[in-house]
Amino acid sequence: MSISASAYQATFEELGTPLRDVTFVVVDLETTGTNAKEGGITEIGAVKVRGGEVLGEFQSLVNPGQPVPAFVARLTGITNAMVATAPDIALVLPSFLEWARDTVLVAHNAPFDVGFLKAVCARLDYEWPGFTVVDTVPLARRLVTRDEAPNHKLSTLANLFHASVSPDHRALADARATVDVLHALFDRLAPMGITHLEDLATAADPVPPEVRRKRHLADDLPAAPGVYLFRGPGDEVLYVGTSVNIRKRVRSYFTAAEKRKRITEMVRIAERVTPVACATPLEAQVRELRLITEHAPRYNRRSKFPERHSWVRLTDEAYPRLSVVGGVVAGAVHIGPFASRRTAQEAVHALHDALNLRQCTARIPLVSRKPGSPCALAGMGRCSAPCVATEGPDTSYEQVADAARRALTGDPSPVVRALSDRIATLAHQERYEEAGEVTRRLRAFVSGAHRAQKLAPLATCAELVAARPSGIGDAPGRPGGWEIVVIKHGRLAATDVSGPGANPLPLVSALRTTAEHVEPPVPPAPAAHPEETDLLIAWLDSPGVRLVHLSDTWACPVRAAGAHAELTWASDRVRTEISTELGSTPGTEVSTETRTEISTAGGAPEPGNPLHVDTMTAC
């Protein structure tokens, strides 16, 4: 696959800003009370620092427009006489906001100070600048134990860290003390790997120190779409993931946002992360799938073993039967693949419920020399017993086999209709567990047939080239370009994104020339992991996609299994039966008790189950 060589300018947010390069404004307020909506500000004090150096200070008394309570005056020393001639907050606030522009606000118990500032901005109809805010209280709770200090008050911390200024409930003095506390906390954060501004957002999270210290593994990763591989001792691939921003996603593994115990265990033993930058998110998804298949990482749960997928085959013999197999062969009809053998077997049961296919496993000649012994199914009229045909071929069985081929590769409606009637009858008889079992069988068959009918056309297509506009919706790149994809036999062979305003046809020609060579597979199996082809089909179905080149026919049956994905017939038949049972006409509301009984048929309701209560609310 082609990798885009276009330059990428990462933002400061993606790169991370070292703490030594950040300009902080440490602010403290004195107020008339604790309620930001009712109280007023009596003093603002702030210190601007960067890299441990004080760049400036801001201090002003403020007329709060209301009396200063006596207990506040005793605590702060700020009296009514002191603020009587002080400027109004409407004059002080604009000066402070301009002085603090483009900095990071810091406060001890920041919600209090920032809450008052935001409330004043709202009253004066000023737009809040949207400062990044750092609160030293949660940082102290994370870093300072009870053995070191009985509490996390500013005065206690200032004493612990030997601050140069003792806080005294005056704004500027408290801000100066907070500066020393902030720097002391930074000294404790550095050994934990918290050295950038972006790290502070999760610095107070309860993350194990051995996990947090590994944040440096993300430092040199690209901020671009792609795949990342966590590697452990001996270069073992532990986990493979994908993201539209590799660096940002990997960084999240070292924060409290990662709550999966297995992944936290993986991070503990990881030693490095290998990035694989990709031209598009689609390529990243495909590469992730291929790498998981190749390495089978122990911490990935999905898509490791595509060879374990099961197919349902209509055997190619004189009297075909259904068989659950691990792969496809030429000349036979298949549906699937299914995620498990159990699901494939449920699809087989669905077909056996609707069609009189033989269920014996013996290979029967077209004409037997000696008559066989008919099984119980023949006695029940469920099989024409071709095993006893001695005078000529059993032509009636050929009709059943043809019906099975049509249901598997084309229109499955006869099977859907037969099982829908069965579900409705069981629901009418209040045999809800059996109705749920038949529903699961029908769903397994429809999903397997639908998947095979989607995969087969793409598997037989030697080359398909498609494009969609870039930078629109979820499409990558900047607007004005095109995301080009080359697909061969259901496998991604090449992809890239053209530049804005550039003619995409030369890129199309280059991708077709350099695309991966893909050997034709045996349909309906594609020449790739089935999930890879599913990703490509989903991309082709996305808005704005246009076909550029097609080497073969690409089409699905008109009456395909996809039309029955919601099992609408089954829902309609159940509605009819329930309405008849209650002596009502269609459209009459069914009681809550009846809907609940139907919804629990066969155990816990499945999403989309036609017997689920959600599908019955309009009965």
CSV table of C-alpha atoms in Angstrom, one decimal, residues 116-488:
chain,number,residue,atom,x,y,z
A,116,PHE,CA,-15.9,34.0,40.9
A,117,LEU,CA,-14.1,35.3,37.8
A,118,LYS,CA,-16.5,33.5,35.5
A,119,ALA,CA,-19.5,34.8,37.4
A,120,VAL,CA,-18.2,38.4,37.1
A,121,CYS,CA,-17.6,37.9,33.4
A,122,ALA,CA,-21.2,36.7,33.0
A,123,ARG,CA,-22.6,39.8,34.9
A,124,LEU,CA,-20.5,42.2,32.9
A,125,ASP,CA,-21.3,40.4,29.6
A,126,TYR,CA,-17.6,39.5,29.0
A,127,GLU,CA,-16.7,36.4,27.1
A,128,TRP,CA,-14.7,34.0,29.3
A,129,PRO,CA,-11.3,33.6,27.6
A,130,GLY,CA,-11.3,29.8,28.1
A,131,PHE,CA,-8.1,29.6,30.1
A,132,THR,CA,-6.5,26.2,30.7
A,133,VAL,CA,-6.8,25.8,34.5
A,134,VAL,CA,-4.5,23.9,36.9
A,135,ASP,CA,-5.7,23.3,40.5
A,136,THR,CA,-3.0,22.6,43.0
A,137,VAL,CA,-5.3,20.9,45.5
A,138,PRO,CA,-5.9,17.6,43.6
A,139,LEU,CA,-2.2,17.6,42.7
A,140,ALA,CA,-1.3,17.9,46.3
A,141,ARG,CA,-3.7,15.1,47.3
A,142,ARG,CA,-2.1,12.9,44.7
A,143,LEU,CA,1.5,13.7,45.8
A,144,VAL,CA,1.5,14.6,49.5
A,145,THR,CA,0.6,11.8,51.9
A,146,ARG,CA,-1.1,12.1,55.3
A,147,ASP,CA,2.2,11.1,56.8
A,148,GLU,CA,3.8,14.3,55.5
A,149,ALA,CA,0.9,16.7,56.1
A,150,PRO,CA,-2.3,16.5,58.1
A,151,ASN,CA,-4.2,18.3,55.3
A,152,HIS,CA,-3.8,20.0,52.0
A,153,LYS,CA,-4.5,23.6,52.9
A,154,LEU,CA,-2.3,26.3,51.3
A,155,SER,CA,-0.7,27.2,54.7
A,156,THR,CA,0.1,23.6,55.5
A,157,LEU,CA,1.7,23.0,52.1
A,158,ALA,CA,3.6,26.2,52.2
A,159,ASN,CA,5.1,25.2,55.5
A,160,LEU,CA,5.9,21.7,54.2
A,161,PHE,CA,7.7,23.0,51.1
A,162,HIS,CA,9.4,25.9,52.9
A,163,ALA,CA,7.8,28.5,50.7
A,164,SER,CA,9.5,31.9,50.7
A,165,VAL,CA,6.2,33.6,51.5
A,166,SER,CA,3.7,32.6,54.2
A,167,PRO,CA,0.1,32.9,53.1
A,168,ASP,CA,-1.9,35.3,55.2
A,169,HIS,CA,-5.3,35.5,53.4
A,170,ARG,CA,-4.2,38.4,51.3
A,171,ALA,CA,-4.4,37.8,47.6
A,172,LEU,CA,-0.8,38.6,46.4
A,173,ALA,CA,0.8,36.8,49.4
A,174,ASP,CA,-1.3,33.7,48.9
A,175,ALA,CA,-0.5,33.8,45.1
A,176,ARG,CA,3.2,34.0,45.9
A,177,ALA,CA,3.0,31.1,48.3
A,178,THR,CA,1.1,29.1,45.7
A,179,VAL,CA,3.9,29.6,43.2
A,180,ASP,CA,6.3,27.9,45.5
A,181,VAL,CA,3.9,25.1,46.2
A,182,LEU,CA,3.3,24.6,42.4
A,183,HIS,CA,7.0,24.3,41.7
A,184,ALA,CA,7.5,21.9,44.6
A,185,LEU,CA,4.7,19.7,43.1
A,186,PHE,CA,6.3,19.9,39.7
A,187,ASP,CA,9.5,18.5,41.2
A,188,ARG,CA,7.6,15.5,42.5
A,189,LEU,CA,5.7,15.0,39.2
A,190,ALA,CA,8.9,14.9,37.0
A,191,PRO,CA,10.0,11.4,38.2
A,192,MET,CA,6.5,10.2,37.3
A,193,GLY,CA,7.0,11.2,33.7
A,194,ILE,CA,4.7,14.3,34.0
A,195,THR,CA,6.8,16.9,32.2
A,196,HIS,CA,4.3,18.5,29.8
A,197,LEU,CA,1.3,20.7,30.2
A,198,GLU,CA,-1.0,18.1,28.7
A,199,ASP,CA,0.2,15.6,31.4
A,200,LEU,CA,-1.3,17.8,34.1
A,201,ALA,CA,-4.8,17.1,33.0
A,202,THR,CA,-4.5,13.5,34.3
A,203,ALA,CA,-1.7,14.0,36.9
A,204,ALA,CA,-4.2,13.7,39.8
A,205,ASP,CA,-5.7,10.5,38.4
A,206,PRO,CA,-5.1,7.3,40.4
A,207,VAL,CA,-2.7,5.7,37.9
A,208,PRO,CA,0.0,3.3,39.2
A,209,PRO,CA,3.4,5.0,39.2
A,210,GLU,CA,5.0,2.2,37.1
A,211,VAL,CA,2.3,2.9,34.4
A,212,ARG,CA,2.6,6.6,34.5
A,213,ARG,CA,6.4,6.5,34.2
A,214,LYS,CA,6.0,4.9,30.8
A,215,ARG,CA,4.4,8.0,29.3
A,216,HIS,CA,7.7,8.6,27.5
A,217,LEU,CA,6.9,5.7,25.2
A,218,ALA,CA,4.5,8.1,23.4
A,219,ASP,CA,6.9,11.0,23.1
A,220,ASP,CA,8.3,10.3,19.6
A,221,LEU,CA,5.2,8.8,18.0
A,222,PRO,CA,3.6,10.6,15.0
A,223,ALA,CA,0.4,12.6,15.4
A,224,ALA,CA,-1.1,10.9,12.3
A,225,PRO,CA,-3.4,8.1,11.4
A,226,GLY,CA,-1.9,4.7,11.7
A,227,VAL,CA,-1.3,1.5,13.8
A,228,TYR,CA,0.7,1.1,17.0
A,229,LEU,CA,2.3,-2.0,18.4
A,230,PHE,CA,3.1,-2.4,22.1
A,231,ARG,CA,6.2,-4.6,22.4
A,232,GLY,CA,7.4,-6.4,25.4
A,233,PRO,CA,10.6,-8.3,26.4
A,234,GLY,CA,12.2,-10.0,23.4
A,235,ASP,CA,10.4,-7.7,21.1
A,236,GLU,CA,7.1,-9.7,21.5
A,237,VAL,CA,4.1,-7.9,20.1
A,238,LEU,CA,1.7,-7.6,23.1
A,239,TYR,CA,-1.0,-5.5,21.6
A,240,VAL,CA,-2.0,-3.9,18.3
A,241,GLY,CA,-4.3,-0.9,18.0
A,242,THR,CA,-5.2,1.8,15.5
A,243,SER,CA,-6.1,5.5,15.8
A,244,VAL,CA,-6.5,8.7,13.7
A,245,ASN,CA,-3.8,10.2,16.0
A,246,ILE,CA,-1.3,7.6,17.1
A,247,ARG,CA,0.5,9.7,19.7
A,248,LYS,CA,-2.6,11.0,21.4
A,249,ARG,CA,-4.1,7.5,21.6
A,250,VAL,CA,-1.0,5.9,23.0
A,251,ARG,CA,-0.7,8.6,25.6
A,252,SER,CA,-4.2,7.7,26.9
A,253,TYR,CA,-3.0,4.3,27.9
A,254,PHE,CA,-1.0,5.9,30.7
A,255,THR,CA,-3.9,7.8,32.3
A,256,ALA,CA,-7.0,6.9,34.3
A,257,ALA,CA,-9.0,6.9,31.1
A,258,GLU,CA,-7.6,3.4,30.6
A,259,LYS,CA,-9.7,1.2,32.8
A,260,ARG,CA,-9.2,-2.3,31.3
A,261,LYS,CA,-7.3,-4.5,33.7
A,262,ARG,CA,-5.8,-6.6,30.9
A,263,ILE,CA,-4.5,-3.5,29.1
A,264,THR,CA,-3.0,-2.0,32.3
A,265,GLU,CA,-1.2,-5.3,32.8
A,266,MET,CA,0.0,-5.1,29.2
A,267,VAL,CA,1.3,-1.5,29.7
A,268,ARG,CA,3.3,-2.6,32.8
A,269,ILE,CA,5.4,-5.1,30.8
A,270,ALA,CA,5.6,-3.0,27.6
A,271,GLU,CA,9.0,-1.7,26.7
A,272,ARG,CA,8.4,0.2,23.5
A,273,VAL,CA,5.8,1.2,21.0
A,274,THR,CA,6.3,0.8,17.3
A,275,PRO,CA,4.2,3.2,15.0
A,276,VAL,CA,3.1,2.4,11.5
A,277,ALA,CA,1.9,5.7,9.9
A,278,CYS,CA,-0.8,5.2,7.3
A,279,ALA,CA,-2.1,7.4,4.5
A,280,THR,CA,-5.7,7.0,5.6
A,281,PRO,CA,-7.8,5.7,8.5
A,282,LEU,CA,-9.0,2.9,6.3
A,283,GLU,CA,-5.4,1.7,5.7
A,284,ALA,CA,-4.8,1.9,9.4
A,285,GLN,CA,-7.8,-0.3,10.1
A,286,VAL,CA,-6.7,-2.9,7.5
A,287,ARG,CA,-3.1,-2.9,8.7
A,288,GLU,CA,-4.3,-3.4,12.3
A,289,LEU,CA,-6.3,-6.4,11.2
A,290,ARG,CA,-3.4,-7.9,9.3
A,291,LEU,CA,-0.9,-7.4,12.1
A,292,ILE,CA,-3.3,-9.0,14.6
A,293,THR,CA,-3.6,-11.9,12.3
A,294,GLU,CA,0.1,-12.2,11.8
A,295,HIS,CA,1.3,-11.8,15.4
A,296,ALA,CA,-1.8,-13.0,17.4
A,297,PRO,CA,-0.9,-10.7,20.3
A,298,ARG,CA,-2.0,-12.1,23.6
A,299,TYR,CA,-3.8,-8.9,24.7
A,300,ASN,CA,-5.9,-8.6,21.6
A,301,ARG,CA,-9.2,-10.4,21.8
A,302,ARG,CA,-10.6,-10.2,18.3
A,303,SER,CA,-9.6,-11.2,14.8
A,304,LYS,CA,-6.6,-13.3,15.8
A,305,PHE,CA,-7.6,-16.6,14.1
A,306,PRO,CA,-9.5,-16.1,10.8
A,307,GLU,CA,-8.9,-19.8,10.1
A,308,ARG,CA,-11.3,-20.6,12.8
A,309,HIS,CA,-14.2,-19.1,10.9
A,310,SER,CA,-16.8,-21.6,9.8
A,311,TRP,CA,-18.7,-21.8,6.5
A,312,VAL,CA,-21.9,-23.7,5.6
A,313,ARG,CA,-21.5,-25.7,2.4
A,314,LEU,CA,-24.0,-27.3,0.2
A,315,THR,CA,-21.9,-30.3,-0.8
A,316,ASP,CA,-21.2,-31.0,-4.5
A,317,GLU,CA,-22.5,-34.6,-4.8
A,318,ALA,CA,-25.4,-36.5,-6.4
A,319,TYR,CA,-27.7,-35.7,-3.5
A,320,PRO,CA,-26.3,-32.6,-1.8
A,321,ARG,CA,-26.4,-32.0,1.9
A,322,LEU,CA,-25.4,-29.2,4.3
A,323,SER,CA,-22.0,-29.4,6.0
A,324,VAL,CA,-20.2,-27.0,8.4
A,325,VAL,CA,-16.6,-26.6,7.1
A,326,GLY,CA,-13.5,-24.5,7.8
A,327,GLY,CA,-12.9,-23.3,4.2
A,328,VAL,CA,-14.4,-23.0,0.8
A,329,VAL,CA,-13.8,-25.2,-2.3
A,330,ALA,CA,-14.5,-24.5,-6.0
A,331,GLY,CA,-17.8,-25.8,-7.4
A,332,ALA,CA,-19.8,-25.8,-4.2
A,333,VAL,CA,-22.3,-23.3,-2.7
A,334,HIS,CA,-21.3,-21.6,0.6
A,335,ILE,CA,-22.6,-19.1,3.0
A,336,GLY,CA,-20.7,-17.3,5.8
A,337,PRO,CA,-18.2,-17.0,7.2
A,338,PHE,CA,-19.6,-17.4,10.7
A,339,ALA,CA,-17.7,-16.4,13.8
A,340,SER,CA,-18.2,-19.8,15.4
A,341,ARG,CA,-19.1,-23.3,14.5
A,342,ARG,CA,-22.1,-23.1,16.8
A,343,THR,CA,-23.6,-20.2,14.8
A,344,ALA,CA,-23.0,-22.0,11.6
A,345,GLN,CA,-24.8,-25.0,13.0
A,346,GLU,CA,-27.7,-22.8,13.9
A,347,ALA,CA,-27.9,-21.7,10.2
A,348,VAL,CA,-27.9,-25.4,9.2
A,349,HIS,CA,-30.8,-26.1,11.5
A,350,ALA,CA,-32.7,-23.2,10.0
A,351,LEU,CA,-32.4,-24.6,6.5
A,352,HIS,CA,-33.3,-28.1,7.8
A,353,ASP,CA,-36.4,-26.6,9.4
A,354,ALA,CA,-37.5,-25.1,6.1
A,355,LEU,CA,-36.3,-27.5,3.4
A,356,ASN,CA,-36.4,-31.3,3.3
A,357,LEU,CA,-32.7,-31.7,2.8
A,358,ARG,CA,-31.2,-35.0,3.9
A,359,GLN,CA,-29.3,-34.9,7.2
A,360,CYS,CA,-27.4,-38.1,6.9
A,361,THR,CA,-23.7,-37.9,6.2
A,362,ALA,CA,-23.2,-40.9,4.0
A,363,ARG,CA,-22.3,-40.3,0.3
A,364,ILE,CA,-25.2,-41.7,-1.7
A,365,PRO,CA,-24.8,-42.6,-5.4
A,366,LEU,CA,-27.2,-41.2,-8.0
A,367,VAL,CA,-28.7,-44.7,-8.3
A,368,SER,CA,-28.2,-47.3,-5.6
A,369,ARG,CA,-27.5,-50.9,-6.5
A,370,LYS,CA,-29.0,-52.0,-3.2
A,371,PRO,CA,-31.8,-50.0,-1.5
A,372,GLY,CA,-30.8,-48.3,1.7
A,373,SER,CA,-32.8,-48.1,4.9
A,374,PRO,CA,-34.9,-45.0,5.1
A,375,CYS,CA,-34.4,-42.9,8.3
A,376,ALA,CA,-37.0,-41.4,10.5
A,377,LEU,CA,-37.1,-38.2,8.5
A,378,ALA,CA,-38.3,-40.1,5.5
A,379,GLY,CA,-41.1,-41.5,7.6
A,380,MET,CA,-42.0,-38.0,8.7
A,381,GLY,CA,-42.1,-36.8,5.1
A,382,ARG,CA,-39.0,-34.6,5.7
A,383,CYS,CA,-36.8,-36.4,3.2
A,384,SER,CA,-37.6,-38.1,-0.1
A,385,ALA,CA,-35.1,-40.9,0.8
A,386,PRO,CA,-32.8,-40.9,-2.2
A,387,CYS,CA,-30.9,-43.7,-0.6
A,388,VAL,CA,-33.6,-46.1,-1.7
A,389,ALA,CA,-33.7,-45.0,-5.4
A,390,THR,CA,-32.6,-48.1,-7.3
A,391,GLU,CA,-34.4,-47.7,-10.6
A,392,GLY,CA,-33.5,-44.1,-11.4
A,393,PRO,CA,-32.4,-40.8,-9.9
A,394,ASP,CA,-34.6,-39.3,-7.3
A,395,THR,CA,-35.7,-36.2,-9.2
A,396,SER,CA,-37.8,-34.8,-6.4
A,397,TYR,CA,-34.7,-34.4,-4.3
A,398,GLU,CA,-33.1,-32.4,-7.1
A,399,GLN,CA,-35.9,-29.9,-6.7
A,400,VAL,CA,-35.1,-29.6,-3.0
A,401,ALA,CA,-31.4,-29.1,-3.7
A,402,ASP,CA,-32.2,-26.4,-6.3
A,403,ALA,CA,-34.4,-24.6,-3.7
A,404,ALA,CA,-31.5,-24.7,-1.2
A,405,ARG,CA,-29.1,-23.3,-3.8
A,406,ARG,CA,-31.4,-20.4,-4.5
A,407,ALA,CA,-31.9,-19.7,-0.8
A,408,LEU,CA,-28.2,-19.7,-0.2
A,409,THR,CA,-27.0,-17.6,-3.1
A,410,GLY,CA,-30.1,-15.6,-4.1
A,411,ASP,CA,-33.5,-15.1,-2.6
A,412,PRO,CA,-33.9,-16.6,0.9
A,413,SER,CA,-37.5,-15.6,1.3
A,414,PRO,CA,-38.9,-19.2,1.2
A,415,VAL,CA,-36.8,-20.1,4.2
A,416,VAL,CA,-37.5,-16.8,5.9
A,417,ARG,CA,-41.2,-17.2,5.3
A,418,ALA,CA,-41.4,-20.8,6.6
A,419,LEU,CA,-39.5,-20.0,9.8
A,420,SER,CA,-41.5,-16.7,10.4
A,421,ASP,CA,-44.7,-18.8,10.3
A,422,ARG,CA,-43.1,-21.2,12.8
A,423,ILE,CA,-42.1,-18.4,15.1
A,424,ALA,CA,-45.6,-16.9,15.0
A,425,THR,CA,-47.2,-20.2,15.7
A,426,LEU,CA,-44.9,-20.8,18.7
A,427,ALA,CA,-45.6,-17.3,20.0
A,428,HIS,CA,-49.4,-17.9,19.6
A,429,GLN,CA,-49.0,-21.1,21.6
A,430,GLU,CA,-47.0,-19.2,24.3
A,431,ARG,CA,-44.0,-21.4,23.6
A,432,TYR,CA,-41.6,-18.5,23.8
A,433,GLU,CA,-38.4,-20.3,24.5
A,434,GLU,CA,-38.9,-22.4,21.4
A,435,ALA,CA,-39.8,-19.3,19.4
A,436,GLY,CA,-36.6,-17.7,20.6
A,437,GLU,CA,-34.5,-20.7,19.5
A,438,VAL,CA,-36.1,-20.6,16.0
A,439,THR,CA,-35.4,-16.9,15.8
A,440,ARG,CA,-31.8,-17.4,16.6
A,441,ARG,CA,-31.6,-20.0,13.8
A,442,LEU,CA,-33.2,-17.7,11.3
A,443,ARG,CA,-31.0,-14.8,12.2
A,444,ALA,CA,-27.9,-17.0,11.9
A,445,PHE,CA,-29.0,-18.1,8.4
A,446,VAL,CA,-29.9,-14.7,7.2
A,447,SER,CA,-26.7,-13.1,8.4
A,448,GLY,CA,-24.5,-15.8,7.0
A,449,ALA,CA,-26.3,-15.7,3.6
A,450,HIS,CA,-26.1,-11.9,3.6
A,451,ARG,CA,-22.4,-11.9,4.3
A,452,ALA,CA,-21.6,-14.4,1.6
A,453,GLN,CA,-23.7,-12.4,-0.9
A,454,LYS,CA,-21.7,-9.2,0.0
A,455,LEU,CA,-18.3,-10.9,-0.1
A,456,ALA,CA,-18.7,-12.9,-3.3
A,457,PRO,CA,-19.0,-10.0,-5.8
A,458,LEU,CA,-16.0,-8.3,-4.4
A,459,ALA,CA,-14.0,-11.5,-4.2
A,460,THR,CA,-14.5,-12.1,-8.0
A,461,CYS,CA,-13.6,-8.6,-9.0
A,462,ALA,CA,-10.0,-8.4,-10.2
A,463,GLU,CA,-9.7,-4.6,-9.6
A,464,LEU,CA,-12.0,-1.9,-8.3
A,465,VAL,CA,-10.8,1.7,-7.9
A,466,ALA,CA,-13.0,4.1,-6.0
A,467,ALA,CA,-12.6,7.6,-4.6
A,468,ARG,CA,-14.4,9.9,-2.1
A,469,PRO,CA,-13.8,13.6,-1.3
A,470,SER,CA,-11.3,14.1,1.5
A,471,GLY,CA,-11.9,16.3,4.5
A,472,ILE,CA,-15.7,16.0,4.4
A,473,GLY,CA,-17.4,14.3,7.3
A,474,ASP,CA,-15.2,11.4,8.6
A,475,ALA,CA,-13.1,11.4,5.5
A,476,PRO,CA,-9.4,12.2,6.2
A,477,GLY,CA,-7.3,15.0,4.6
A,478,ARG,CA,-8.0,18.6,3.8
A,479,PRO,CA,-11.1,19.5,1.7
A,480,GLY,CA,-10.5,19.6,-2.0
A,481,GLY,CA,-8.6,16.4,-2.4
A,482,TRP,CA,-9.6,12.8,-3.0
A,483,GLU,CA,-9.1,9.6,-1.0
A,484,ILE,CA,-8.3,6.9,-3.5
A,485,VAL,CA,-8.7,3.1,-2.8
A,486,VAL,CA,-7.7,0.2,-5.0
A,487,ILE,CA,-9.3,-3.1,-4.1
A,488,LYS,CA,-8.4,-6.5,-5.7
